[in-house]
Short mmCIF file of N, CA and C in Angstrom, two decimals:
data_model
loop_
_atom_site.label_atom_id
_atom_site.label_comp_id
_atom_site.label_asym_id
_atom_site.label_seq_id
_atom_site.Cartn_x
_atom_site.Cartn_y
_atom_site.Cartn_z
N MET A 1 -43.74 -147.71 -14.42
CA MET A 1 -43.12 -148.80 -13.68
C MET A 1 -42.97 -148.43 -12.21
N LEU A 2 -42.90 -149.43 -11.42
CA LEU A 2 -42.74 -149.26 -9.98
C LEU A 2 -41.29 -149.33 -9.55
N LEU A 3 -40.44 -149.83 -10.40
CA LEU A 3 -39.06 -150.12 -10.02
C LEU A 3 -38.36 -148.92 -9.41
N GLY A 4 -38.36 -147.80 -10.11
CA GLY A 4 -37.66 -146.62 -9.61
C GLY A 4 -38.22 -146.12 -8.30
N LYS A 5 -39.53 -146.11 -8.22
CA LYS A 5 -40.19 -145.66 -6.99
C LYS A 5 -39.81 -146.55 -5.82
N ARG A 6 -39.77 -147.83 -6.05
CA ARG A 6 -39.46 -148.77 -4.98
C ARG A 6 -38.00 -148.69 -4.54
N ILE A 7 -37.09 -148.54 -5.50
CA ILE A 7 -35.67 -148.40 -5.13
C ILE A 7 -35.49 -147.16 -4.28
N LYS A 8 -36.06 -146.05 -4.71
CA LYS A 8 -35.92 -144.79 -3.98
C LYS A 8 -36.53 -144.89 -2.58
N SER A 9 -37.69 -145.49 -2.49
CA SER A 9 -38.36 -145.62 -1.20
C SER A 9 -37.55 -146.47 -0.23
N LEU A 10 -37.05 -147.60 -0.70
CA LEU A 10 -36.24 -148.47 0.15
C LEU A 10 -34.93 -147.80 0.55
N ARG A 11 -34.33 -147.08 -0.38
CA ARG A 11 -33.08 -146.37 -0.07
C ARG A 11 -33.31 -145.36 1.04
N LYS A 12 -34.38 -144.60 0.92
CA LYS A 12 -34.68 -143.58 1.93
C LYS A 12 -35.03 -144.21 3.28
N GLU A 13 -35.77 -145.33 3.25
CA GLU A 13 -36.10 -146.03 4.49
C GLU A 13 -34.84 -146.47 5.23
N LYS A 14 -33.83 -146.88 4.48
CA LYS A 14 -32.55 -147.30 5.08
C LYS A 14 -31.65 -146.12 5.43
N GLY A 15 -32.06 -144.91 5.03
CA GLY A 15 -31.25 -143.74 5.32
C GLY A 15 -29.98 -143.67 4.51
N LEU A 16 -30.02 -144.20 3.30
CA LEU A 16 -28.84 -144.21 2.43
C LEU A 16 -28.91 -143.10 1.40
N THR A 17 -27.77 -142.54 1.06
CA THR A 17 -27.70 -141.62 -0.07
C THR A 17 -27.56 -142.46 -1.33
N GLN A 18 -27.73 -141.82 -2.47
CA GLN A 18 -27.53 -142.53 -3.73
C GLN A 18 -26.09 -143.03 -3.83
N GLN A 19 -25.15 -142.23 -3.37
CA GLN A 19 -23.74 -142.63 -3.40
C GLN A 19 -23.49 -143.86 -2.53
N GLU A 20 -24.06 -143.85 -1.32
CA GLU A 20 -23.87 -144.98 -0.40
C GLU A 20 -24.46 -146.26 -0.97
N LEU A 21 -25.66 -146.16 -1.54
CA LEU A 21 -26.27 -147.34 -2.14
C LEU A 21 -25.44 -147.83 -3.32
N GLY A 22 -24.99 -146.90 -4.15
CA GLY A 22 -24.15 -147.27 -5.28
C GLY A 22 -22.89 -147.99 -4.84
N ASP A 23 -22.27 -147.50 -3.76
CA ASP A 23 -21.06 -148.14 -3.23
C ASP A 23 -21.36 -149.57 -2.76
N LEU A 24 -22.53 -149.78 -2.17
CA LEU A 24 -22.88 -151.10 -1.66
C LEU A 24 -23.08 -152.13 -2.77
N ILE A 25 -23.54 -151.67 -3.93
CA ILE A 25 -23.82 -152.62 -5.01
C ILE A 25 -22.89 -152.45 -6.22
N ASN A 26 -21.85 -151.65 -6.03
CA ASN A 26 -20.82 -151.46 -7.06
C ASN A 26 -21.33 -150.83 -8.35
N VAL A 27 -22.15 -149.78 -8.21
CA VAL A 27 -22.54 -148.95 -9.35
C VAL A 27 -22.36 -147.49 -8.94
N THR A 28 -22.42 -146.60 -9.89
CA THR A 28 -22.21 -145.19 -9.59
C THR A 28 -23.47 -144.54 -9.03
N LYS A 29 -23.27 -143.39 -8.42
CA LYS A 29 -24.39 -142.57 -7.93
C LYS A 29 -25.31 -142.22 -9.10
N VAL A 30 -24.73 -141.93 -10.24
CA VAL A 30 -25.50 -141.59 -11.44
C VAL A 30 -26.40 -142.75 -11.84
N SER A 31 -25.89 -143.97 -11.74
CA SER A 31 -26.70 -145.15 -12.06
C SER A 31 -27.90 -145.25 -11.12
N ILE A 32 -27.68 -145.05 -9.84
CA ILE A 32 -28.78 -145.10 -8.87
C ILE A 32 -29.81 -144.03 -9.22
N CYS A 33 -29.35 -142.83 -9.52
CA CYS A 33 -30.25 -141.74 -9.91
C CYS A 33 -31.07 -142.14 -11.14
N CYS A 34 -30.41 -142.73 -12.12
CA CYS A 34 -31.11 -143.15 -13.34
C CYS A 34 -32.12 -144.26 -13.07
N TYR A 35 -31.77 -145.19 -12.18
CA TYR A 35 -32.73 -146.25 -11.83
C TYR A 35 -33.96 -145.63 -11.16
N GLU A 36 -33.73 -144.72 -10.24
CA GLU A 36 -34.84 -144.09 -9.52
C GLU A 36 -35.71 -143.25 -10.43
N ASN A 37 -35.11 -142.61 -11.42
CA ASN A 37 -35.88 -141.79 -12.37
C ASN A 37 -36.39 -142.59 -13.56
N GLU A 38 -36.05 -143.86 -13.57
CA GLU A 38 -36.48 -144.80 -14.61
C GLU A 38 -36.02 -144.41 -16.01
N THR A 39 -34.81 -143.85 -16.08
CA THR A 39 -34.21 -143.58 -17.38
C THR A 39 -33.22 -144.69 -17.74
N ARG A 40 -32.97 -145.59 -16.79
CA ARG A 40 -32.10 -146.73 -17.02
C ARG A 40 -32.65 -147.90 -16.20
N VAL A 41 -32.52 -149.09 -16.74
CA VAL A 41 -33.00 -150.29 -16.05
C VAL A 41 -31.79 -151.07 -15.52
N PRO A 42 -31.81 -151.44 -14.24
CA PRO A 42 -30.68 -152.19 -13.71
C PRO A 42 -30.58 -153.58 -14.32
N THR A 43 -29.38 -154.10 -14.37
CA THR A 43 -29.17 -155.47 -14.86
C THR A 43 -29.72 -156.44 -13.83
N LEU A 44 -29.82 -157.69 -14.24
CA LEU A 44 -30.28 -158.73 -13.32
C LEU A 44 -29.36 -158.82 -12.11
N GLU A 45 -28.06 -158.75 -12.35
CA GLU A 45 -27.09 -158.81 -11.25
C GLU A 45 -27.30 -157.65 -10.27
N THR A 46 -27.58 -156.48 -10.81
CA THR A 46 -27.82 -155.30 -9.96
C THR A 46 -29.11 -155.46 -9.17
N LEU A 47 -30.15 -155.99 -9.80
CA LEU A 47 -31.40 -156.24 -9.09
C LEU A 47 -31.19 -157.23 -7.94
N ILE A 48 -30.41 -158.25 -8.18
CA ILE A 48 -30.11 -159.23 -7.14
C ILE A 48 -29.36 -158.56 -5.99
N ALA A 49 -28.39 -157.70 -6.33
CA ALA A 49 -27.63 -156.98 -5.30
C ALA A 49 -28.55 -156.05 -4.50
N LEU A 50 -29.45 -155.35 -5.19
CA LEU A 50 -30.41 -154.48 -4.50
C LEU A 50 -31.29 -155.28 -3.56
N ALA A 51 -31.78 -156.43 -4.03
CA ALA A 51 -32.64 -157.27 -3.20
C ALA A 51 -31.91 -157.72 -1.94
N LYS A 52 -30.64 -158.04 -2.07
CA LYS A 52 -29.85 -158.45 -0.90
C LYS A 52 -29.66 -157.30 0.08
N VAL A 53 -29.33 -156.12 -0.45
CA VAL A 53 -29.11 -154.95 0.41
C VAL A 53 -30.37 -154.60 1.18
N PHE A 54 -31.51 -154.63 0.49
CA PHE A 54 -32.77 -154.22 1.11
C PHE A 54 -33.53 -155.37 1.77
N LYS A 55 -32.99 -156.60 1.61
CA LYS A 55 -33.62 -157.78 2.20
C LYS A 55 -35.08 -157.95 1.73
N VAL A 56 -35.26 -157.86 0.41
CA VAL A 56 -36.56 -158.09 -0.20
C VAL A 56 -36.41 -159.14 -1.29
N ASP A 57 -37.49 -159.76 -1.64
CA ASP A 57 -37.50 -160.68 -2.76
C ASP A 57 -37.39 -159.87 -4.04
N ILE A 58 -36.69 -160.38 -5.02
CA ILE A 58 -36.52 -159.66 -6.28
C ILE A 58 -37.86 -159.36 -6.95
N ASN A 59 -38.85 -160.19 -6.68
CA ASN A 59 -40.19 -159.97 -7.23
C ASN A 59 -40.79 -158.65 -6.77
N TYR A 60 -40.36 -158.18 -5.61
CA TYR A 60 -40.87 -156.90 -5.12
C TYR A 60 -40.56 -155.78 -6.11
N PHE A 61 -39.36 -155.80 -6.70
CA PHE A 61 -38.98 -154.78 -7.67
C PHE A 61 -39.78 -154.90 -8.96
N LEU A 62 -40.25 -156.10 -9.24
CA LEU A 62 -41.01 -156.35 -10.47
C LEU A 62 -42.49 -156.10 -10.30
N GLY A 63 -42.91 -155.74 -9.08
CA GLY A 63 -44.32 -155.44 -8.83
C GLY A 63 -45.16 -156.67 -8.55
N ASN A 64 -44.52 -157.76 -8.21
CA ASN A 64 -45.25 -158.99 -7.92
C ASN A 64 -45.34 -159.20 -6.41
N ASP A 65 -46.12 -158.34 -5.77
CA ASP A 65 -46.21 -158.38 -4.31
C ASP A 65 -47.16 -159.45 -3.80
N TYR A 66 -48.30 -159.56 -4.45
CA TYR A 66 -49.35 -160.44 -3.96
C TYR A 66 -49.81 -161.37 -5.07
N GLU A 67 -50.09 -162.61 -4.70
CA GLU A 67 -50.66 -163.54 -5.66
C GLU A 67 -52.15 -163.61 -5.40
N ILE A 68 -52.92 -163.36 -6.43
CA ILE A 68 -54.37 -163.37 -6.33
C ILE A 68 -54.88 -164.65 -7.00
N VAL A 69 -55.65 -165.44 -6.26
CA VAL A 69 -56.21 -166.68 -6.78
C VAL A 69 -57.69 -166.45 -7.01
N ALA A 70 -58.15 -166.69 -8.23
CA ALA A 70 -59.55 -166.46 -8.58
C ALA A 70 -60.42 -167.64 -8.18
N ASP A 71 -61.48 -167.34 -7.49
CA ASP A 71 -62.49 -168.34 -7.13
C ASP A 71 -61.92 -169.58 -6.45
N GLY A 72 -60.87 -169.43 -5.69
CA GLY A 72 -60.29 -170.56 -4.98
C GLY A 72 -59.60 -171.56 -5.88
N ASN A 73 -59.45 -171.23 -7.15
CA ASN A 73 -58.84 -172.14 -8.11
C ASN A 73 -57.35 -171.84 -8.20
N SER A 74 -56.54 -172.65 -7.55
CA SER A 74 -55.10 -172.37 -7.49
C SER A 74 -54.41 -172.52 -8.84
N SER A 75 -55.10 -173.09 -9.83
CA SER A 75 -54.48 -173.18 -11.15
C SER A 75 -54.57 -171.87 -11.91
N TYR A 76 -55.37 -170.94 -11.39
CA TYR A 76 -55.47 -169.61 -12.01
C TYR A 76 -55.09 -168.57 -10.97
N SER A 77 -54.00 -167.89 -11.22
CA SER A 77 -53.60 -166.83 -10.30
C SER A 77 -52.81 -165.79 -11.06
N ILE A 78 -52.77 -164.58 -10.51
CA ILE A 78 -51.95 -163.51 -11.07
C ILE A 78 -51.22 -162.84 -9.92
N SER A 79 -50.13 -162.20 -10.22
CA SER A 79 -49.39 -161.44 -9.22
C SER A 79 -49.62 -159.97 -9.47
N VAL A 80 -49.91 -159.23 -8.40
CA VAL A 80 -50.16 -157.80 -8.53
C VAL A 80 -49.34 -157.03 -7.50
N ALA A 81 -49.11 -155.79 -7.81
CA ALA A 81 -48.37 -154.90 -6.92
C ALA A 81 -49.28 -154.30 -5.88
N LYS A 82 -48.70 -153.97 -4.75
CA LYS A 82 -49.43 -153.31 -3.67
C LYS A 82 -50.09 -152.04 -4.19
N GLU A 83 -49.40 -151.29 -5.04
CA GLU A 83 -49.94 -150.05 -5.59
C GLU A 83 -51.17 -150.30 -6.45
N GLU A 84 -51.19 -151.42 -7.17
CA GLU A 84 -52.35 -151.77 -7.98
C GLU A 84 -53.56 -152.06 -7.10
N LEU A 85 -53.33 -152.78 -6.01
CA LEU A 85 -54.42 -153.06 -5.08
C LEU A 85 -54.94 -151.78 -4.44
N GLU A 86 -54.05 -150.87 -4.09
CA GLU A 86 -54.46 -149.58 -3.53
C GLU A 86 -55.29 -148.79 -4.53
N PHE A 87 -54.91 -148.84 -5.81
CA PHE A 87 -55.66 -148.17 -6.86
C PHE A 87 -57.09 -148.72 -6.95
N ILE A 88 -57.20 -150.04 -6.95
CA ILE A 88 -58.52 -150.67 -7.04
C ILE A 88 -59.37 -150.29 -5.83
N GLN A 89 -58.77 -150.32 -4.64
CA GLN A 89 -59.52 -149.95 -3.43
C GLN A 89 -60.02 -148.51 -3.50
N GLU A 90 -59.20 -147.63 -4.04
CA GLU A 90 -59.59 -146.22 -4.15
C GLU A 90 -60.70 -146.04 -5.17
N ILE A 91 -60.59 -146.68 -6.32
CA ILE A 91 -61.60 -146.57 -7.37
C ILE A 91 -62.95 -147.10 -6.87
N ARG A 92 -62.93 -148.15 -6.07
CA ARG A 92 -64.19 -148.72 -5.56
C ARG A 92 -64.97 -147.75 -4.69
N LYS A 93 -64.32 -146.74 -4.17
CA LYS A 93 -65.01 -145.73 -3.34
C LYS A 93 -65.96 -144.87 -4.18
N TYR A 94 -65.74 -144.86 -5.50
CA TYR A 94 -66.56 -144.07 -6.42
C TYR A 94 -67.36 -145.05 -7.27
N SER A 95 -68.52 -145.47 -6.75
CA SER A 95 -69.26 -146.58 -7.37
C SER A 95 -69.63 -146.32 -8.83
N SER A 96 -70.03 -145.11 -9.17
CA SER A 96 -70.40 -144.80 -10.55
C SER A 96 -69.19 -144.97 -11.47
N LEU A 97 -68.07 -144.41 -11.07
CA LEU A 97 -66.84 -144.53 -11.86
C LEU A 97 -66.39 -145.99 -11.93
N TYR A 98 -66.43 -146.67 -10.82
CA TYR A 98 -66.02 -148.07 -10.77
C TYR A 98 -66.86 -148.91 -11.74
N ASN A 99 -68.17 -148.70 -11.75
CA ASN A 99 -69.04 -149.45 -12.66
C ASN A 99 -68.73 -149.16 -14.12
N ARG A 100 -68.45 -147.90 -14.43
CA ARG A 100 -68.09 -147.56 -15.82
C ARG A 100 -66.79 -148.24 -16.23
N ILE A 101 -65.83 -148.26 -15.34
CA ILE A 101 -64.54 -148.91 -15.64
C ILE A 101 -64.73 -150.40 -15.83
N ILE A 102 -65.49 -151.02 -14.97
CA ILE A 102 -65.73 -152.46 -15.06
C ILE A 102 -66.46 -152.81 -16.36
N ASN A 103 -67.42 -151.99 -16.76
CA ASN A 103 -68.21 -152.27 -17.96
C ASN A 103 -67.44 -152.05 -19.26
N ASP A 104 -66.49 -151.10 -19.28
CA ASP A 104 -65.73 -150.83 -20.50
C ASP A 104 -64.32 -150.34 -20.14
N PRO A 105 -63.49 -151.25 -19.62
CA PRO A 105 -62.16 -150.83 -19.14
C PRO A 105 -61.27 -150.24 -20.24
N LYS A 106 -61.35 -150.79 -21.44
CA LYS A 106 -60.51 -150.28 -22.53
C LYS A 106 -60.86 -148.83 -22.85
N ARG A 107 -62.13 -148.55 -22.98
CA ARG A 107 -62.57 -147.18 -23.31
C ARG A 107 -62.18 -146.21 -22.19
N CYS A 108 -62.35 -146.61 -20.95
CA CYS A 108 -61.99 -145.74 -19.82
C CYS A 108 -60.49 -145.46 -19.80
N ALA A 109 -59.69 -146.48 -20.06
CA ALA A 109 -58.24 -146.28 -20.10
C ALA A 109 -57.85 -145.32 -21.22
N GLU A 110 -58.49 -145.46 -22.38
CA GLU A 110 -58.21 -144.55 -23.50
C GLU A 110 -58.57 -143.11 -23.16
N LEU A 111 -59.72 -142.92 -22.51
CA LEU A 111 -60.14 -141.57 -22.12
C LEU A 111 -59.19 -140.95 -21.11
N ILE A 112 -58.78 -141.73 -20.15
CA ILE A 112 -57.83 -141.23 -19.14
C ILE A 112 -56.52 -140.87 -19.81
N ASP A 113 -56.06 -141.73 -20.69
CA ASP A 113 -54.79 -141.48 -21.39
C ASP A 113 -54.87 -140.18 -22.21
N MET A 114 -55.98 -139.99 -22.94
CA MET A 114 -56.15 -138.77 -23.74
C MET A 114 -56.18 -137.53 -22.84
N LYS A 115 -56.85 -137.62 -21.74
CA LYS A 115 -56.99 -136.48 -20.82
C LYS A 115 -55.66 -136.10 -20.19
N MET A 116 -54.80 -137.07 -19.95
CA MET A 116 -53.53 -136.81 -19.27
C MET A 116 -52.42 -136.36 -20.20
N ARG A 117 -52.66 -136.38 -21.47
CA ARG A 117 -51.62 -135.95 -22.43
C ARG A 117 -51.46 -134.48 -22.45
#
């Protein structure tokens, strides 16, 4: 998930400690630590408070940064995270790997998963 990474990144950009952020949204420092390490998921109310503090849309925490419309057809679109787009751009630099992934994405994902265990 991107949630923890994004909370931590925004907190650091604002120059806040975990304690200071917790005080701003009425949760403990431990809760902020858990959100950042993704061992706990914030409630909807906490996500709303975080969005207000950081002045971002709540969708940013959910990884819905960009809406992609296929073939100019506005009835078909998906939302993707900035990190997902960066991943795709990086993979495209390796044409042989990119072609293998495009031709059999499920198999490639399984191989990567097995290798990383």
